[in-house]
Amino acid sequence: MHPPDPSPNCPLCGNAKNGVAEQLTGVQLRQLWQRLGHEFTPDAWGQILEHFSVNLYHCRGCGFAFFDPSLTGNEAFYRQLEHAGYYTPDRPEFLRTLQFAGKKGLRRILDVGCGSGSFLDLAKQAGHEASGVELNGQAAAKARTKGHVVFEQLLNELNPSQTGGAFDLITLFQVLEHLSDPVGVMKQASAFLTPGGFISIAVPSDEGVY
């Protein structure tokens, strides 16, 4: 009998000792996605085979709940997941952030994970200079057809000469939960901020949708 695999370090505080809060097998995950009308190819599932266990860990140091960062979705997964309405244009964080930007007089905005440009549409309508980062080539192309500047690079691959300088506001809407190194990405984002600039984040909560 093999000993259980060690839990991954907490991506927030780095703690190495974490408990398993919940667990699903690859079979159960496939069944859940099927109920939502999605069938994925083996390359999209990656290492999550049918009898692979996906654990929700609870950090005993800071209390953060997380999955193994090495299991983040790959390009094939997100390409097959995309459908009409996947990048919904009416997320509550869009309006909340634009109201904040207006009150603070923030001009230049970078939307990381901009999808097909729904937030960029609203930001430009509100008078902001907005551009985006999107690694999904199809979604980035849709955003460009609407006149948006979209970079298909990771933040650490960008430089101010490409972006035209720093930003007053950087948004990460429903992005951090997909990343293997959320803290690292936050540090990269902060390097693109003007002095006194802001980062706006929206992530899922286990307390519910609202």
CSV table of N, CA and C in Angstrom, one decimal, residues 89-162:
chain,number,residue,atom,x,y,z
A,89,PRO,N,-21.7,39.2,-20.6
A,89,PRO,CA,-21.4,40.6,-20.6
A,89,PRO,C,-22.0,41.4,-19.4
A,90,ASP,N,-22.8,40.7,-18.5
A,90,ASP,CA,-23.5,41.4,-17.5
A,90,ASP,C,-23.1,41.0,-16.1
A,91,ARG,N,-21.8,40.8,-15.8
A,91,ARG,CA,-21.3,40.4,-14.5
A,91,ARG,C,-21.4,41.6,-13.6
A,92,PRO,N,-21.8,41.4,-12.3
A,92,PRO,CA,-22.0,42.5,-11.4
A,92,PRO,C,-20.7,43.2,-11.1
A,93,GLU,N,-19.6,42.5,-11.2
A,93,GLU,CA,-18.3,43.2,-10.9
A,93,GLU,C,-17.9,44.2,-12.0
A,94,PHE,N,-18.5,44.1,-13.2
A,94,PHE,CA,-18.2,45.1,-14.2
A,94,PHE,C,-18.7,46.5,-13.8
A,95,LEU,N,-20.0,46.5,-13.5
A,95,LEU,CA,-20.6,47.8,-13.1
A,95,LEU,C,-19.9,48.4,-11.8
A,96,ARG,N,-19.7,47.5,-10.8
A,96,ARG,CA,-19.1,47.9,-9.6
A,96,ARG,C,-17.8,48.5,-9.8
A,97,THR,N,-17.0,47.9,-10.6
A,97,THR,CA,-15.6,48.4,-10.9
A,97,THR,C,-15.6,49.7,-11.7
A,98,LEU,N,-16.5,49.8,-12.6
A,98,LEU,CA,-16.5,51.1,-13.4
A,98,LEU,C,-17.0,52.2,-12.6
A,99,GLN,N,-17.9,52.0,-11.7
A,99,GLN,CA,-18.4,53.0,-10.8
A,99,GLN,C,-17.2,53.5,-9.9
A,100,PHE,N,-16.4,52.6,-9.4
A,100,PHE,CA,-15.3,52.9,-8.6
A,100,PHE,C,-14.2,53.7,-9.4
A,101,ALA,N,-14.0,53.2,-10.7
A,101,ALA,CA,-13.0,53.9,-11.5
A,101,ALA,C,-13.5,55.3,-11.8
A,102,GLY,N,-14.8,55.5,-12.0
A,102,GLY,CA,-15.3,56.9,-12.3
A,102,GLY,C,-15.1,57.8,-11.1
A,103,LYS,N,-15.4,57.3,-9.9
A,103,LYS,CA,-15.2,58.1,-8.7
A,103,LYS,C,-13.8,58.5,-8.4
A,104,LYS,N,-12.9,57.6,-8.7
A,104,LYS,CA,-11.4,57.8,-8.5
A,104,LYS,C,-10.7,58.5,-9.7
A,105,GLY,N,-11.4,58.7,-10.8
A,105,GLY,CA,-10.8,59.4,-11.9
A,105,GLY,C,-9.8,58.5,-12.6
A,106,LEU,N,-9.9,57.2,-12.6
A,106,LEU,CA,-9.0,56.3,-13.2
A,106,LEU,C,-9.2,56.3,-14.7
A,107,ARG,N,-8.1,56.5,-15.5
A,107,ARG,CA,-8.2,56.6,-16.9
A,107,ARG,C,-7.8,55.3,-17.7
A,108,ARG,N,-6.6,54.8,-17.4
A,108,ARG,CA,-6.1,53.7,-18.2
A,108,ARG,C,-6.4,52.4,-17.4
A,109,ILE,N,-7.0,51.4,-18.2
A,109,ILE,CA,-7.5,50.2,-17.5
A,109,ILE,C,-6.9,49.0,-18.4
A,110,LEU,N,-6.4,48.0,-17.7
A,110,LEU,CA,-6.0,46.7,-18.3
A,110,LEU,C,-6.8,45.6,-17.7
A,111,ASP,N,-7.6,44.9,-18.6
A,111,ASP,CA,-8.4,43.8,-18.2
A,111,ASP,C,-7.7,42.5,-18.5
A,112,VAL,N,-7.2,41.8,-17.4
A,112,VAL,CA,-6.5,40.6,-17.6
A,112,VAL,C,-7.5,39.4,-17.7
A,113,GLY,N,-7.5,38.7,-18.8
A,113,GLY,CA,-8.5,37.6,-19.0
A,113,GLY,C,-9.7,38.3,-19.6
A,114,CYS,N,-9.6,39.1,-20.6
A,114,CYS,CA,-10.7,40.0,-21.1
A,114,CYS,C,-11.7,39.2,-21.9
A,115,GLY,N,-11.4,38.0,-22.3
A,115,GLY,CA,-12.3,37.2,-23.1
A,115,GLY,C,-12.6,37.9,-24.4
A,116,SER,N,-13.8,38.0,-24.8
A,116,SER,CA,-14.2,38.6,-26.1
A,116,SER,C,-14.4,40.1,-26.0
A,117,GLY,N,-14.1,40.7,-24.8
A,117,GLY,CA,-14.1,42.1,-24.7
A,117,GLY,C,-15.3,42.7,-24.1
A,118,SER,N,-16.1,42.0,-23.3
A,118,SER,CA,-17.4,42.6,-22.8
A,118,SER,C,-17.1,43.7,-21.8
A,119,PHE,N,-16.1,43.5,-20.9
A,119,PHE,CA,-15.8,44.6,-20.0
A,119,PHE,C,-15.2,45.8,-20.7
A,120,LEU,N,-14.3,45.4,-21.7
A,120,LEU,CA,-13.7,46.5,-22.5
A,120,LEU,C,-14.7,47.4,-23.2
A,121,ASP,N,-15.8,46.7,-23.7
A,121,ASP,CA,-16.9,47.5,-24.3
A,121,ASP,C,-17.4,48.5,-23.3
A,122,LEU,N,-17.7,48.1,-22.1
A,122,LEU,CA,-18.3,49.0,-21.1
A,122,LEU,C,-17.4,50.1,-20.7
A,123,ALA,N,-16.1,49.7,-20.5
A,123,ALA,CA,-15.1,50.6,-20.1
A,123,ALA,C,-14.9,51.8,-21.1
A,124,LYS,N,-14.9,51.4,-22.4
A,124,LYS,CA,-14.7,52.4,-23.4
A,124,LYS,C,-15.9,53.3,-23.5
A,125,GLN,N,-17.1,52.7,-23.4
A,125,GLN,CA,-18.3,53.5,-23.4
A,125,GLN,C,-18.4,54.5,-22.3
A,126,ALA,N,-17.7,54.2,-21.1
A,126,ALA,CA,-17.7,55.0,-20.0
A,126,ALA,C,-16.5,56.1,-20.1
A,127,GLY,N,-15.8,56.0,-21.2
A,127,GLY,CA,-14.8,57.0,-21.4
A,127,GLY,C,-13.4,56.7,-21.0
A,128,HIS,N,-13.1,55.4,-20.6
A,128,HIS,CA,-11.8,55.0,-20.2
A,128,HIS,C,-11.0,54.5,-21.4
A,129,GLU,N,-9.7,54.5,-21.2
A,129,GLU,CA,-8.8,53.9,-22.2
A,129,GLU,C,-8.5,52.5,-21.7
A,130,ALA,N,-9.1,51.5,-22.4
A,130,ALA,CA,-9.0,50.2,-21.9
A,130,ALA,C,-8.4,49.2,-22.9
A,131,SER,N,-7.6,48.3,-22.5
A,131,SER,CA,-7.0,47.2,-23.3
A,131,SER,C,-7.1,46.0,-22.5
A,132,GLY,N,-6.7,44.8,-23.1
A,132,GLY,CA,-6.9,43.6,-22.4
A,132,GLY,C,-5.8,42.6,-22.7
A,133,VAL,N,-5.7,41.5,-21.8
A,133,VAL,CA,-4.9,40.4,-22.0
A,133,VAL,C,-5.7,39.2,-22.1
A,134,GLU,N,-5.5,38.3,-23.1
A,134,GLU,CA,-6.3,37.1,-23.3
A,134,GLU,C,-5.5,36.1,-24.0
A,135,LEU,N,-5.4,34.9,-23.4
A,135,LEU,CA,-4.6,33.8,-24.0
A,135,LEU,C,-5.4,32.9,-25.0
A,136,ASN,N,-6.7,33.0,-24.9
A,136,ASN,CA,-7.6,32.3,-25.8
A,136,ASN,C,-7.6,33.1,-27.1
A,137,GLY,N,-7.0,32.5,-28.1
A,137,GLY,CA,-6.8,33.2,-29.4
A,137,GLY,C,-8.2,33.6,-30.0
A,138,GLN,N,-9.1,32.7,-30.0
A,138,GLN,CA,-10.4,32.9,-30.6
A,138,GLN,C,-11.1,34.1,-29.9
A,139,ALA,N,-11.1,34.1,-28.6
A,139,ALA,CA,-11.7,35.2,-27.8
A,139,ALA,C,-11.0,36.5,-28.1
A,140,ALA,N,-9.7,36.5,-28.1
A,140,ALA,CA,-8.9,37.7,-28.4
A,140,ALA,C,-9.3,38.3,-29.7
A,141,ALA,N,-9.4,37.4,-30.7
A,141,ALA,CA,-9.8,37.9,-32.1
A,141,ALA,C,-11.1,38.5,-32.1
A,142,LYS,N,-12.1,38.0,-31.3
A,142,LYS,CA,-13.4,38.6,-31.3
A,142,LYS,C,-13.3,40.0,-30.7
A,143,ALA,N,-12.5,40.1,-29.6
A,143,ALA,CA,-12.3,41.5,-29.0
A,143,ALA,C,-11.7,42.5,-29.9
A,144,ARG,N,-10.8,42.0,-30.7
A,144,ARG,CA,-10.1,42.9,-31.7
A,144,ARG,C,-11.1,43.4,-32.8
A,145,THR,N,-12.0,42.5,-33.2
A,145,THR,CA,-13.0,42.9,-34.2
A,145,THR,C,-13.8,44.1,-33.7
A,146,LYS,N,-13.9,44.3,-32.4
A,146,LYS,CA,-14.6,45.5,-31.9
A,146,LYS,C,-13.7,46.7,-31.6
A,147,GLY,N,-12.5,46.6,-32.1
A,147,GLY,CA,-11.6,47.7,-32.0
A,147,GLY,C,-10.7,47.7,-30.7
A,148,HIS,N,-10.7,46.7,-29.9
A,148,HIS,CA,-9.9,46.7,-28.7
A,148,HIS,C,-8.5,46.2,-29.0
A,149,VAL,N,-7.5,46.7,-28.2
A,149,VAL,CA,-6.2,46.3,-28.2
A,149,VAL,C,-6.1,45.1,-27.2
A,150,VAL,N,-5.7,44.0,-27.6
A,150,VAL,CA,-5.6,42.8,-26.8
A,150,VAL,C,-4.2,42.1,-27.0
A,151,PHE,N,-3.6,41.8,-25.8
A,151,PHE,CA,-2.3,41.2,-25.9
A,151,PHE,C,-2.4,39.7,-25.6
A,152,GLU,N,-1.9,38.8,-26.4
A,152,GLU,CA,-2.0,37.4,-26.2
A,152,GLU,C,-0.7,36.9,-25.5
A,153,GLN,N,-0.3,37.5,-24.4
A,153,GLN,CA,0.9,37.2,-23.7
A,153,GLN,C,0.6,37.1,-22.2
A,154,LEU,N,1.5,36.4,-21.5
A,154,LEU,CA,1.4,36.4,-20.0
A,154,LEU,C,1.9,37.8,-19.6
A,155,LEU,N,1.4,38.2,-18.4
A,155,LEU,CA,1.8,39.5,-17.8
A,155,LEU,C,3.4,39.6,-17.8
A,156,ASN,N,4.0,38.5,-17.4
A,156,ASN,CA,5.5,38.6,-17.2
A,156,ASN,C,6.2,38.7,-18.5
A,157,GLU,N,5.5,38.5,-19.6
A,157,GLU,CA,6.1,38.6,-21.0
A,157,GLU,C,5.8,40.0,-21.6
A,158,LEU,N,5.0,40.8,-20.9
A,158,LEU,CA,4.7,42.1,-21.5
A,158,LEU,C,5.7,43.1,-20.9
A,159,ASN,N,5.8,44.3,-21.6
A,159,ASN,CA,6.6,45.4,-21.1
A,159,ASN,C,5.9,46.7,-21.4
A,160,PRO,N,6.2,47.7,-20.6
A,160,PRO,CA,5.5,49.0,-20.8
A,160,PRO,C,5.6,49.6,-22.2
A,161,SER,N,6.6,49.3,-22.9
A,161,SER,CA,6.7,49.8,-24.3
A,161,SER,C,5.6,49.2,-25.2
A,162,GLN,N,5.1,48.0,-24.9
A,162,GLN,CA,4.0,47.4,-25.6
A,162,GLN,C,2.7,48.0,-25.2
